[in-house]
PDB file of C-alpha atoms in Angstrom:
ATOM      1  CA  UNK A   1       0.000   0.000   0.000  1.00  0.00           C
ATOM      2  CA  UNK A   2       2.977   2.320   0.447  1.00  0.00           C
ATOM      3  CA  UNK A   3       3.319   2.568  -3.342  1.00  0.00           C
ATOM      4  CA  UNK A   4      -0.188   4.065  -3.525  1.00  0.00           C
ATOM      5  CA  UNK A   5       0.874   7.147  -1.606  1.00  0.00           C
ATOM      6  CA  UNK A   6       4.553   7.378  -2.620  1.00  0.00           C
ATOM      7  CA  UNK A   7       5.444   9.321  -5.767  1.00  0.00           C
ATOM      8  CA  UNK A   8       8.647  10.929  -6.978  1.00  0.00           C
ATOM      9  CA  UNK A   9       8.419  13.717  -4.418  1.00  0.00           C
ATOM     10  CA  UNK A  10       7.239  11.557  -1.511  1.00  0.00           C
ATOM     11  CA  UNK A  11       3.450  11.869  -1.554  1.00  0.00           C
ATOM     12  CA  UNK A  12       0.293  13.224  -3.144  1.00  0.00           C
ATOM     13  CA  UNK A  13      -0.061  17.019  -3.300  1.00  0.00           C
ATOM     14  CA  UNK A  14      -2.242  18.606  -0.648  1.00  0.00           C
ATOM     15  CA  UNK A  15      -4.657  19.972  -3.257  1.00  0.00           C
ATOM     16  CA  UNK A  16      -5.215  16.499  -4.660  1.00  0.00           C
ATOM     17  CA  UNK A  17      -5.681  14.932  -1.208  1.00  0.00           C
ATOM     18  CA  UNK A  18      -8.180  17.669  -0.339  1.00  0.00           C
ATOM     19  CA  UNK A  19     -10.178  17.158  -3.526  1.00  0.00           C
ATOM     20  CA  UNK A  20     -10.269  13.382  -3.063  1.00  0.00           C
ATOM     21  CA  UNK A  21     -11.433  13.851   0.534  1.00  0.00           C
ATOM     22  CA  UNK A  22     -14.222  16.202  -0.586  1.00  0.00           C
ATOM     23  CA  UNK A  23     -15.424  13.725  -3.208  1.00  0.00           C
ATOM     24  CA  UNK A  24     -15.335  10.920  -0.634  1.00  0.00           C
ATOM     25  CA  UNK A  25     -17.426  13.029   1.742  1.00  0.00           C
ATOM     26  CA  UNK A  26     -19.952  13.810  -0.996  1.00  0.00           C
ATOM     27  CA  UNK A  27     -20.184  10.176  -2.079  1.00  0.00           C
ATOM     28  CA  UNK A  28     -20.766   9.154   1.526  1.00  0.00           C
ATOM     29  CA  UNK A  29     -23.916  11.281   1.486  1.00  0.00           C
ATOM     30  CA  UNK A  30     -24.944   9.709  -1.813  1.00  0.00           C
ATOM     31  CA  UNK A  31     -24.390   6.267  -0.263  1.00  0.00           C
ATOM     32  CA  UNK A  32     -26.605   7.220   2.678  1.00  0.00           C
ATOM     33  CA  UNK A  33     -29.257   8.299   0.186  1.00  0.00           C
ATOM     34  CA  UNK A  34     -29.020   5.029  -1.737  1.00  0.00           C
ATOM     35  CA  UNK A  35     -29.244   2.862   1.370  1.00  0.00           C
ATOM     36  CA  UNK A  36     -32.232   4.797   2.693  1.00  0.00           C
ATOM     37  CA  UNK A  37     -34.036   4.708  -0.667  1.00  0.00           C
ATOM     38  CA  UNK A  38     -33.478   0.963  -1.094  1.00  0.00           C
ATOM     39  CA  UNK A  39     -34.810   0.083   2.356  1.00  0.00           C
ATOM     40  CA  UNK A  40     -37.607   2.638   2.054  1.00  0.00           C
ATOM     41  CA  UNK A  41     -38.777   0.870  -1.117  1.00  0.00           C
ATOM     42  CA  UNK A  42     -39.236  -2.337   0.846  1.00  0.00           C
ATOM     43  CA  UNK A  43     -35.988  -4.111  -0.075  1.00  0.00           C
ATOM     44  CA  UNK A  44     -34.178  -6.093   2.649  1.00  0.00           C
ATOM     45  CA  UNK A  45     -31.355  -4.314   4.454  1.00  0.00           C
ATOM     46  CA  UNK A  46     -28.686  -6.704   3.185  1.00  0.00           C
ATOM     47  CA  UNK A  47     -29.451  -6.096  -0.499  1.00  0.00           C
ATOM     48  CA  UNK A  48     -28.121  -2.497  -0.875  1.00  0.00           C
ATOM     49  CA  UNK A  49     -25.078  -3.430   1.229  1.00  0.00           C
ATOM     50  CA  UNK A  50     -24.319  -6.434  -0.983  1.00  0.00           C
ATOM     51  CA  UNK A  51     -24.853  -4.392  -4.154  1.00  0.00           C
ATOM     52  CA  UNK A  52     -22.421  -1.743  -2.936  1.00  0.00           C
ATOM     53  CA  UNK A  53     -19.669  -4.258  -2.287  1.00  0.00           C
ATOM     54  CA  UNK A  54     -20.140  -6.374  -5.418  1.00  0.00           C
ATOM     55  CA  UNK A  55     -21.249  -3.763  -7.978  1.00  0.00           C
ATOM     56  CA  UNK A  56     -19.732  -0.539  -6.592  1.00  0.00           C
ATOM     57  CA  UNK A  57     -21.333   1.699  -9.214  1.00  0.00           C
ATOM     58  CA  UNK A  58     -23.771   4.344  -8.007  1.00  0.00           C
ATOM     59  CA  UNK A  59     -25.706   4.863 -11.240  1.00  0.00           C
ATOM     60  CA  UNK A  60     -26.197   1.121 -11.822  1.00  0.00           C
ATOM     61  CA  UNK A  61     -27.223   0.562  -8.196  1.00  0.00           C
ATOM     62  CA  UNK A  62     -29.805   3.361  -8.245  1.00  0.00           C
ATOM     63  CA  UNK A  63     -31.175   1.992 -11.514  1.00  0.00           C
ATOM     64  CA  UNK A  64     -31.377  -1.548 -10.132  1.00  0.00           C
ATOM     65  CA  UNK A  65     -33.348  -0.434  -7.096  1.00  0.00           C
ATOM     66  CA  UNK A  66     -35.613   1.800  -9.196  1.00  0.00           C
ATOM     67  CA  UNK A  67     -36.508  -0.979 -11.631  1.00  0.00           C
ATOM     68  CA  UNK A  68     -37.090  -3.609  -8.937  1.00  0.00           C
ATOM     69  CA  UNK A  69     -39.107  -1.189  -6.768  1.00  0.00           C
ATOM     70  CA  UNK A  70     -41.334  -0.292  -9.748  1.00  0.00           C
ATOM     71  CA  UNK A  71     -42.192  -3.931 -10.370  1.00  0.00           C
ATOM     72  CA  UNK A  72     -39.519  -4.888 -12.897  1.00  0.00           C
ATOM     73  CA  UNK A  73     -37.711  -8.206 -12.826  1.00  0.00           C
ATOM     74  CA  UNK A  74     -34.238  -8.666 -11.381  1.00  0.00           C
ATOM     75  CA  UNK A  75     -33.040  -9.769 -14.834  1.00  0.00           C
ATOM     76  CA  UNK A  76     -34.193  -6.497 -16.397  1.00  0.00           C
ATOM     77  CA  UNK A  77     -32.520  -4.548 -13.588  1.00  0.00           C
ATOM     78  CA  UNK A  78     -29.227  -6.388 -14.110  1.00  0.00           C
ATOM     79  CA  UNK A  79     -29.374  -5.831 -17.879  1.00  0.00           C
ATOM     80  CA  UNK A  80     -29.992  -2.100 -17.376  1.00  0.00           C
ATOM     81  CA  UNK A  81     -27.074  -1.890 -14.950  1.00  0.00           C
ATOM     82  CA  UNK A  82     -24.751  -3.617 -17.416  1.00  0.00           C
ATOM     83  CA  UNK A  83     -25.862  -1.225 -20.143  1.00  0.00           C
ATOM     84  CA  UNK A  84     -25.117   1.820 -17.997  1.00  0.00           C
ATOM     85  CA  UNK A  85     -21.738   0.425 -16.971  1.00  0.00           C
ATOM     86  CA  UNK A  86     -20.745  -0.166 -20.591  1.00  0.00           C
ATOM     87  CA  UNK A  87     -18.861   3.129 -20.328  1.00  0.00           C
ATOM     88  CA  UNK A  88     -16.259   1.282 -18.260  1.00  0.00           C
ATOM     89  CA  UNK A  89     -14.952  -0.383 -21.427  1.00  0.00           C
ATOM     90  CA  UNK A  90     -13.429   2.851 -22.829  1.00  0.00           C
ATOM     91  CA  UNK A  91     -12.445   3.770 -19.258  1.00  0.00           C
ATOM     92  CA  UNK A  92     -10.276   0.657 -19.142  1.00  0.00           C
ATOM     93  CA  UNK A  93      -8.418   1.585 -22.313  1.00  0.00           C
ATOM     94  CA  UNK A  94      -7.859   5.112 -20.996  1.00  0.00           C
ATOM     95  CA  UNK A  95      -6.510   4.425 -17.502  1.00  0.00           C
ATOM     96  CA  UNK A  96      -5.315   0.834 -17.819  1.00  0.00           C
ATOM     97  CA  UNK A  97      -1.735   1.887 -17.062  1.00  0.00           C
ATOM     98  CA  UNK A  98      -2.813   3.279 -13.671  1.00  0.00           C
ATOM     99  CA  UNK A  99      -3.813  -0.172 -12.427  1.00  0.00           C
ATOM    100  CA  UNK A 100      -0.259  -1.514 -12.396  1.00  0.00           C
ATOM    101  CA  UNK A 101       0.925  -5.040 -13.116  1.00  0.00           C
ATOM    102  CA  UNK A 102      -0.165  -8.409 -11.807  1.00  0.00           C
ATOM    103  CA  UNK A 103      -3.516 -10.148 -12.234  1.00  0.00           C
ATOM    104  CA  UNK A 104      -4.751  -9.562  -8.694  1.00  0.00           C
ATOM    105  CA  UNK A 105      -3.819  -5.877  -8.769  1.00  0.00           C
ATOM    106  CA  UNK A 106      -5.530  -5.347 -12.107  1.00  0.00           C
ATOM    107  CA  UNK A 107      -8.622  -7.270 -10.956  1.00  0.00           C
ATOM    108  CA  UNK A 108      -8.985  -5.141  -7.824  1.00  0.00           C
ATOM    109  CA  UNK A 109      -8.147  -1.975  -9.764  1.00  0.00           C
ATOM    110  CA  UNK A 110     -10.834  -2.749 -12.329  1.00  0.00           C
ATOM    111  CA  UNK A 111     -13.395  -3.085  -9.541  1.00  0.00           C
ATOM    112  CA  UNK A 112     -12.439   0.410  -8.309  1.00  0.00           C
ATOM    113  CA  UNK A 113     -12.828   1.900 -11.811  1.00  0.00           C
ATOM    114  CA  UNK A 114     -15.624   4.471 -11.519  1.00  0.00           C
ATOM    115  CA  UNK A 115     -16.156   7.965 -12.874  1.00  0.00           C
ATOM    116  CA  UNK A 116     -14.343   9.694 -10.007  1.00  0.00           C
ATOM    117  CA  UNK A 117     -11.222   7.503 -10.022  1.00  0.00           C
ATOM    118  CA  UNK A 118     -10.904   7.857 -13.798  1.00  0.00           C
ATOM    119  CA  UNK A 119     -11.309  11.649 -13.595  1.00  0.00           C
ATOM    120  CA  UNK A 120      -8.616  12.030 -10.943  1.00  0.00           C
ATOM    121  CA  UNK A 121      -6.231   9.703 -12.772  1.00  0.00           C
ATOM    122  CA  UNK A 122      -6.606  11.557 -16.069  1.00  0.00           C
ATOM    123  CA  UNK A 123      -5.797  14.850 -14.338  1.00  0.00           C
ATOM    124  CA  UNK A 124      -2.249  13.658 -13.540  1.00  0.00           C
ATOM    125  CA  UNK A 125       0.646  13.881 -15.980  1.00  0.00           C
ATOM    126  CA  UNK A 126       3.260  11.901 -14.095  1.00  0.00           C
ATOM    127  CA  UNK A 127       2.643   8.105 -14.347  1.00  0.00           C
ATOM    128  CA  UNK A 128       3.534   7.475 -10.676  1.00  0.00           C
ATOM    129  CA  UNK A 129       1.219  10.218  -9.484  1.00  0.00           C
ATOM    130  CA  UNK A 130      -1.440   8.970 -11.893  1.00  0.00           C
ATOM    131  CA  UNK A 131      -1.385   5.541 -10.244  1.00  0.00           C
ATOM    132  CA  UNK A 132      -1.319   7.031  -6.748  1.00  0.00           C
ATOM    133  CA  UNK A 133      -4.320   9.269  -7.461  1.00  0.00           C
ATOM    134  CA  UNK A 134      -6.283   6.384  -8.977  1.00  0.00           C
ATOM    135  CA  UNK A 135      -5.717   4.016  -6.066  1.00  0.00           C
ATOM    136  CA  UNK A 136      -6.071   6.624  -3.337  1.00  0.00           C
ATOM    137  CA  UNK A 137      -9.379   7.808  -4.765  1.00  0.00           C
ATOM    138  CA  UNK A 138     -10.602   4.268  -5.462  1.00  0.00           C
ATOM    139  CA  UNK A 139      -9.836   2.851  -2.021  1.00  0.00           C
ATOM    140  CA  UNK A 140     -11.151   5.960  -0.258  1.00  0.00           C
ATOM    141  CA  UNK A 141     -14.404   5.946  -2.211  1.00  0.00           C
ATOM    142  CA  UNK A 142     -14.932   2.208  -1.750  1.00  0.00           C
ATOM    143  CA  UNK A 143     -14.682   2.548   2.028  1.00  0.00           C
ATOM    144  CA  UNK A 144     -16.778   5.734   2.244  1.00  0.00           C
ATOM    145  CA  UNK A 145     -19.447   4.549  -0.197  1.00  0.00           C
ATOM    146  CA  UNK A 146     -20.033   1.245   1.570  1.00  0.00           C
ATOM    147  CA  UNK A 147     -20.030   2.891   4.984  1.00  0.00           C
ATOM    148  CA  UNK A 148     -22.585   5.443   3.759  1.00  0.00           C
ATOM    149  CA  UNK A 149     -24.830   2.765   2.253  1.00  0.00           C
ATOM    150  CA  UNK A 150     -24.787   0.758   5.482  1.00  0.00           C
ATOM    151  CA  UNK A 151     -25.683   3.850   7.530  1.00  0.00           C
ATOM    152  CA  UNK A 152     -28.457   4.794   5.101  1.00  0.00           C
ATOM    153  CA  UNK A 153     -29.896   1.304   5.102  1.00  0.00           C
ATOM    154  CA  UNK A 154     -29.948   1.235   8.907  1.00  0.00           C
ATOM    155  CA  UNK A 155     -31.734   4.583   9.046  1.00  0.00           C
ATOM    156  CA  UNK A 156     -33.988   3.932   6.055  1.00  0.00           C
ATOM    157  CA  UNK A 157     -37.019   3.131   8.165  1.00  0.00           C
ATOM    158  CA  UNK A 158     -36.711   6.468  10.003  1.00  0.00           C
ATOM    159  CA  UNK A 159     -35.954   8.608   6.908  1.00  0.00           C
ATOM    160  CA  UNK A 160     -37.889   7.076   4.038  1.00  0.00           C
ATOM    161  CA  UNK A 161     -38.288  10.233   1.932  1.00  0.00           C
ATOM    162  CA  UNK A 162     -34.694  11.160   1.068  1.00  0.00           C
ATOM    163  CA  UNK A 163     -35.915  13.584  -1.627  1.00  0.00           C
ATOM    164  CA  UNK A 164     -37.033  15.900   1.166  1.00  0.00           C
ATOM    165  CA  UNK A 165     -33.368  16.324   2.158  1.00  0.00           C
ATOM    166  CA  UNK A 166     -32.063  16.695  -1.392  1.00  0.00           C
ATOM    167  CA  UNK A 167     -29.760  13.691  -1.033  1.00  0.00           C
ATOM    168  CA  UNK A 168     -30.882  12.395  -4.420  1.00  0.00           C
ATOM    169  CA  UNK A 169     -29.127  15.378  -6.055  1.00  0.00           C
ATOM    170  CA  UNK A 170     -25.739  14.658  -4.460  1.00  0.00           C
ATOM    171  CA  UNK A 171     -24.645  12.067  -7.045  1.00  0.00           C
ATOM    172  CA  UNK A 172     -25.141  14.220 -10.181  1.00  0.00           C
ATOM    173  CA  UNK A 173     -23.658  17.197  -8.306  1.00  0.00           C
ATOM    174  CA  UNK A 174     -20.417  15.277  -7.695  1.00  0.00           C
ATOM    175  CA  UNK A 175     -20.164  14.259 -11.356  1.00  0.00           C
ATOM    176  CA  UNK A 176     -20.807  17.836 -12.491  1.00  0.00           C
ATOM    177  CA  UNK A 177     -18.036  19.122 -10.215  1.00  0.00           C
ATOM    178  CA  UNK A 178     -15.613  16.622 -11.756  1.00  0.00           C
ATOM    179  CA  UNK A 179     -16.528  17.618 -15.309  1.00  0.00           C
ATOM    180  CA  UNK A 180     -16.447  21.416 -14.925  1.00  0.00           C
ATOM    181  CA  UNK A 181     -12.616  21.888 -15.071  1.00  0.00           C
ATOM    182  CA  UNK A 182     -12.450  20.007 -18.381  1.00  0.00           C
ATOM    183  CA  UNK A 183     -15.034  22.319 -19.981  1.00  0.00           C
ATOM    184  CA  UNK A 184     -12.379  25.022 -20.339  1.00  0.00           C
ATOM    185  CA  UNK A 185     -11.187  23.192 -23.460  1.00  0.00           C
ATOM    186  CA  UNK A 186     -13.155  24.066 -26.582  1.00  0.00           C
ATOM    187  CA  UNK A 187     -13.306  20.520 -27.936  1.00  0.00           C
ATOM    188  CA  UNK A 188     -14.531  19.122 -24.628  1.00  0.00           C
ATOM    189  CA  UNK A 189     -17.150  21.862 -24.388  1.00  0.00           C
ATOM    190  CA  UNK A 190     -18.403  21.079 -27.884  1.00  0.00           C
ATOM    191  CA  UNK A 191     -18.637  17.357 -27.133  1.00  0.00           C
ATOM    192  CA  UNK A 192     -20.428  17.949 -23.817  1.00  0.00           C
ATOM    193  CA  UNK A 193     -23.029  20.242 -25.385  1.00  0.00           C
ATOM    194  CA  UNK A 194     -23.666  17.807 -28.237  1.00  0.00           C
ATOM    195  CA  UNK A 195     -24.016  14.901 -25.799  1.00  0.00           C
ATOM    196  CA  UNK A 196     -26.343  16.961 -23.618  1.00  0.00           C
ATOM    197  CA  UNK A 197     -28.587  17.723 -26.591  1.00  0.00           C
ATOM    198  CA  UNK A 198     -28.735  14.034 -27.573  1.00  0.00           C
ATOM    199  CA  UNK A 199     -29.529  12.919 -24.008  1.00  0.00           C
ATOM    200  CA  UNK A 200     -32.268  15.515 -23.518  1.00  0.00           C
ATOM    201  CA  UNK A 201     -33.884  14.629 -26.846  1.00  0.00           C
ATOM    202  CA  UNK A 202     -33.859  10.889 -26.064  1.00  0.00           C
ATOM    203  CA  UNK A 203     -34.864  11.068 -22.383  1.00  0.00           C
ATOM    204  CA  UNK A 204     -38.667  11.289 -22.935  1.00  0.00           C
ATOM    205  CA  UNK A 205     -38.712   8.244 -25.212  1.00  0.00           C
ATOM    206  CA  UNK A 206     -36.121   5.787 -23.855  1.00  0.00           C
ATOM    207  CA  UNK A 207     -35.610   3.987 -20.519  1.00  0.00           C
ATOM    208  CA  UNK A 208     -33.420   5.600 -17.887  1.00  0.00           C
ATOM    209  CA  UNK A 209     -29.719   5.101 -18.543  1.00  0.00           C
ATOM    210  CA  UNK A 210     -29.981   4.699 -22.326  1.00  0.00           C
ATOM    211  CA  UNK A 211     -29.935   8.475 -23.080  1.00  0.00           C
ATOM    212  CA  UNK A 212     -26.673   8.726 -21.113  1.00  0.00           C
ATOM    213  CA  UNK A 213     -25.078   6.114 -23.365  1.00  0.00           C
ATOM    214  CA  UNK A 214     -26.411   7.827 -26.487  1.00  0.00           C
ATOM    215  CA  UNK A 215     -24.785  11.045 -25.243  1.00  0.00           C
ATOM    216  CA  UNK A 216     -21.425   9.455 -26.114  1.00  0.00           C
ATOM    217  CA  UNK A 217     -22.269  10.453 -29.691  1.00  0.00           C
ATOM    218  CA  UNK A 218     -21.043  13.904 -28.661  1.00  0.00           C
ATOM    219  CA  UNK A 219     -17.483  12.570 -28.860  1.00  0.00           C
ATOM    220  CA  UNK A 220     -17.843  12.569 -32.643  1.00  0.00           C
ATOM    221  CA  UNK A 221     -17.749  16.380 -32.691  1.00  0.00           C
ATOM    222  CA  UNK A 222     -14.989  16.781 -30.071  1.00  0.00           C
ATOM    223  CA  UNK A 223     -12.221  17.247 -32.620  1.00  0.00           C
ATOM    224  CA  UNK A 224     -14.099  19.217 -35.263  1.00  0.00           C
ATOM    225  CA  UNK A 225     -13.080  22.784 -35.882  1.00  0.00           C
ATOM    226  CA  UNK A 226      -9.615  22.386 -34.348  1.00  0.00           C
ATOM    227  CA  UNK A 227      -7.573  21.625 -37.455  1.00  0.00           C
ATOM    228  CA  UNK A 228      -6.482  25.217 -37.935  1.00  0.00           C
ATOM    229  CA  UNK A 229      -6.045  26.051 -34.275  1.00  0.00           C
ATOM    230  CA  UNK A 230      -2.267  25.753 -34.332  1.00  0.00           C
ATOM    231  CA  UNK A 231      -1.587  27.292 -37.771  1.00  0.00           C
ATOM    232  CA  UNK A 232       0.260  30.587 -38.099  1.00  0.00           C
ATOM    233  CA  UNK A 233      -1.423  33.728 -39.343  1.00  0.00           C
ATOM    234  CA  UNK A 234      -0.591  35.332 -42.692  1.00  0.00           C
ATOM    235  CA  UNK A 235       2.944  36.702 -42.838  1.00  0.00           C
ATOM    236  CA  UNK A 236       3.935  34.988 -39.604  1.00  0.00           C
ATOM    237  CA  UNK A 237       6.386  32.144 -39.257  1.00  0.00           C
ATOM    238  CA  UNK A 238       4.999  28.831 -38.068  1.00  0.00           C
ATOM    239  CA  UNK A 239       4.994  28.676 -34.261  1.00  0.00           C
ATOM    240  CA  UNK A 240       5.589  32.402 -33.919  1.00  0.00           C
ATOM    241  CA  UNK A 241       2.324  32.883 -32.124  1.00  0.00           C
ATOM    242  CA  UNK A 242       3.027  30.034 -29.719  1.00  0.00           C
ATOM    243  CA  UNK A 243       6.501  30.794 -28.333  1.00  0.00           C
ATOM    244  CA  UNK A 244       9.231  33.411 -28.314  1.00  0.00           C
ATOM    245  CA  UNK A 245      12.785  32.820 -29.448  1.00  0.00           C
ATOM    246  CA  UNK A 246      15.863  33.177 -27.232  1.00  0.00           C
ATOM    247  CA  UNK A 247      17.188  36.725 -27.102  1.00  0.00           C
ATOM    248  CA  UNK A 248      13.999  38.600 -27.960  1.00  0.00           C
ATOM    249  CA  UNK A 249      13.646  40.399 -24.655  1.00  0.00           C
ATOM    250  CA  UNK A 250      12.945  39.891 -20.967  1.00  0.00           C
ATOM    251  CA  UNK A 251      10.244  37.313 -21.710  1.00  0.00           C
ATOM    252  CA  UNK A 252      12.265  35.424 -24.300  1.00  0.00           C
ATOM    253  CA  UNK A 253      12.612  31.672 -24.331  1.00  0.00           C
ATOM    254  CA  UNK A 254      10.238  28.838 -25.054  1.00  0.00           C
ATOM    255  CA  UNK A 255       6.830  29.367 -23.481  1.00  0.00           C
ATOM    256  CA  UNK A 256       7.877  32.657 -21.942  1.00  0.00           C
ATOM    257  CA  UNK A 257      10.902  31.486 -19.890  1.00  0.00           C
ATOM    258  CA  UNK A 258      12.482  34.804 -18.743  1.00  0.00           C
ATOM    259  CA  UNK A 259      15.945  33.183 -18.680  1.00  0.00           C
ATOM    260  CA  UNK A 260      15.742  31.963 -22.258  1.00  0.00           C
ATOM    261  CA  UNK A 261      16.295  28.367 -21.192  1.00  0.00           C
ATOM    262  CA  UNK A 262      14.380  25.298 -22.308  1.00  0.00           C
ATOM    263  CA  UNK A 263      11.209  24.385 -20.529  1.00  0.00           C
ATOM    264  CA  UNK A 264       8.987  21.331 -20.561  1.00  0.00           C
ATOM    265  CA  UNK A 265       6.029  23.319 -21.839  1.00  0.00           C
ATOM    266  CA  UNK A 266       3.007  25.080 -20.413  1.00  0.00           C
ATOM    267  CA  UNK A 267       1.729  23.528 -17.190  1.00  0.00           C
ATOM    268  CA  UNK A 268      -1.960  23.590 -16.485  1.00  0.00           C
ATOM    269  CA  UNK A 269      -2.097  20.677 -14.070  1.00  0.00           C
ATOM    270  CA  UNK A 270      -3.123  22.059 -10.652  1.00  0.00           C
ATOM    271  CA  UNK A 271      -1.585  19.039  -8.952  1.00  0.00           C
ATOM    272  CA  UNK A 272       1.800  19.100 -10.697  1.00  0.00           C
ATOM    273  CA  UNK A 273       4.252  20.474  -8.139  1.00  0.00           C
ATOM    274  CA  UNK A 274       7.407  19.553 -10.065  1.00  0.00           C
ATOM    275  CA  UNK A 275       7.658  22.722 -12.126  1.00  0.00           C
ATOM    276  CA  UNK A 276      10.862  23.724 -13.913  1.00  0.00           C
ATOM    277  CA  UNK A 277      12.176  26.932 -12.221  1.00  0.00           C
TER     278      UNK A 277
END
């Protein structure tokens, strides 16, 4: 477990630890909501607890309980959950390197692969820090989520209407907070808006969960309109608008290095503390 927390500089940055802790706290509330809803719908106390340990996927678990509580079969609920979790297939290709080597490690790491762990892993540039963020977030969320579900299930008989407390909005609020920083990029913004339009148009006609999958069609427009983003303007040498050359003044040097020395490039990672002076 020491390798989870140890990186090249001896640990995860404070900002990253703080953000992971905040997400864990928010997901604990969502877990309480899920446990209370499941028991309030008449399901046995052990069922939401078992689902949280075995499935560990909030959206699929909420959908399972919703379908069963509305009279649907367990088979239909499982099929809907598998359909919603189909997004984990591209997740695996994206963050597979963060799981590490060994069959057992990759099996456990795959079980911890949820939206939050993938988001935190993708925010890291350094491979060691990428793995540390993935595992720290995954283990923390697994513990907090299951603890929250157990507490919610125990108190479900006393607080049956979780909508009155707004706990049902905690899960989408967490996901929105994770997505917002990425919307600063034009391509990501375009893809998100296109996916939103597809999901809203399909929501009145399709079962819950399917519009979210159809929203992946927004990825098709993510790269459009960016072909000429890095080209130079008329009468300007290629790359002239991107960096200055050595000796052109106090801000000369690649990417604005005042000493004119080489630099790794622009850093926009809020958790990257290993900056070149």
